């Protein structure tokens, strides 16, 4: 009657959940990376460089910090 079937409604709900959950998860991980960075010891200017990378390139910086930055901690 309204033009939407059950499958379309369920698919819309699933897409809506992903639209909300994925950015929230990225934000939480970004906050975790900032806290981890600020609590850790780095040599030289590494902490400042990682802070700038996380601030100006949030998603890419998060990925790079997880795979590279955490290994640079003292």
Coordinates of C-alpha atoms in Angstrom, one line a residue:
X1 CA 0.0 0.0 0.0
X2 CA 2.8 2.4 0.9
X3 CA 5.2 1.1 -1.7
X4 CA 7.7 -0.3 0.7
X5 CA 8.0 -4.0 1.3
X6 CA 9.4 -5.7 4.4
X7 CA 12.7 -6.3 2.7
X8 CA 13.2 -2.7 1.7
X9 CA 12.3 -1.5 5.3
X10 CA 14.8 -4.0 6.9
X11 CA 17.5 -2.9 4.4
X12 CA 16.8 0.7 5.3
X13 CA 17.2 0.0 9.0
X14 CA 20.4 -1.9 8.4
X15 CA 21.9 0.9 6.3
X16 CA 20.8 3.4 8.9
X17 CA 22.5 1.5 11.7
X18 CA 25.7 1.4 9.6
X19 CA 25.5 5.1 8.9
X20 CA 25.4 5.7 12.7
X21 CA 27.7 3.0 14.0
X22 CA 30.7 3.3 11.7
X23 CA 31.4 7.0 12.2
X24 CA 30.8 6.6 16.0
X25 CA 33.4 3.7 16.0
X26 CA 35.9 5.7 14.1
X27 CA 35.4 8.7 16.5
X28 CA 35.9 6.4 19.5
X29 CA 39.1 4.9 18.0
X30 CA 40.4 8.4 17.2
X31 CA 39.8 9.5 20.8
X32 CA 41.6 6.3 22.0
X33 CA 44.6 7.1 19.8
X34 CA 44.8 10.6 21.1
X35 CA 44.7 9.4 24.7
X36 CA 47.3 6.7 24.0
X37 CA 49.5 9.2 22.2
X38 CA 49.3 11.8 25.0
X39 CA 50.0 9.2 27.7
X40 CA 53.0 7.6 25.9
X41 CA 56.7 8.6 25.8
X42 CA 58.2 9.2 22.4
X43 CA 61.7 10.4 21.4
X44 CA 62.3 13.9 20.0
X45 CA 59.4 15.5 18.2
X46 CA 57.6 12.2 17.4
X47 CA 54.8 12.9 19.8
X48 CA 54.1 16.3 18.2
X49 CA 54.3 14.9 14.7
X50 CA 51.8 12.1 15.5
X51 CA 49.5 14.6 17.2
X52 CA 49.5 16.8 14.1
X53 CA 48.9 13.7 11.9
X54 CA 46.0 12.6 14.0
X55 CA 44.4 16.1 14.1
X56 CA 44.8 17.0 10.4
X57 CA 44.3 13.5 8.9
X58 CA 41.9 11.8 11.3
X59 CA 41.1 8.6 9.5
X60 CA 44.4 8.1 7.8
X61 CA 46.3 9.2 10.9
X62 CA 44.4 6.7 13.0
X63 CA 45.3 3.9 10.7
X64 CA 49.0 5.0 10.5
X65 CA 49.2 5.5 14.3
X66 CA 47.8 2.0 14.9
X67 CA 50.2 0.3 12.6
X68 CA 53.4 2.5 12.9
X69 CA 53.1 4.9 15.7
X70 CA 52.5 2.5 18.5
X71 CA 55.7 0.7 17.7
X72 CA 57.7 3.9 18.1
X73 CA 56.9 4.3 21.8
X74 CA 59.7 4.0 24.3

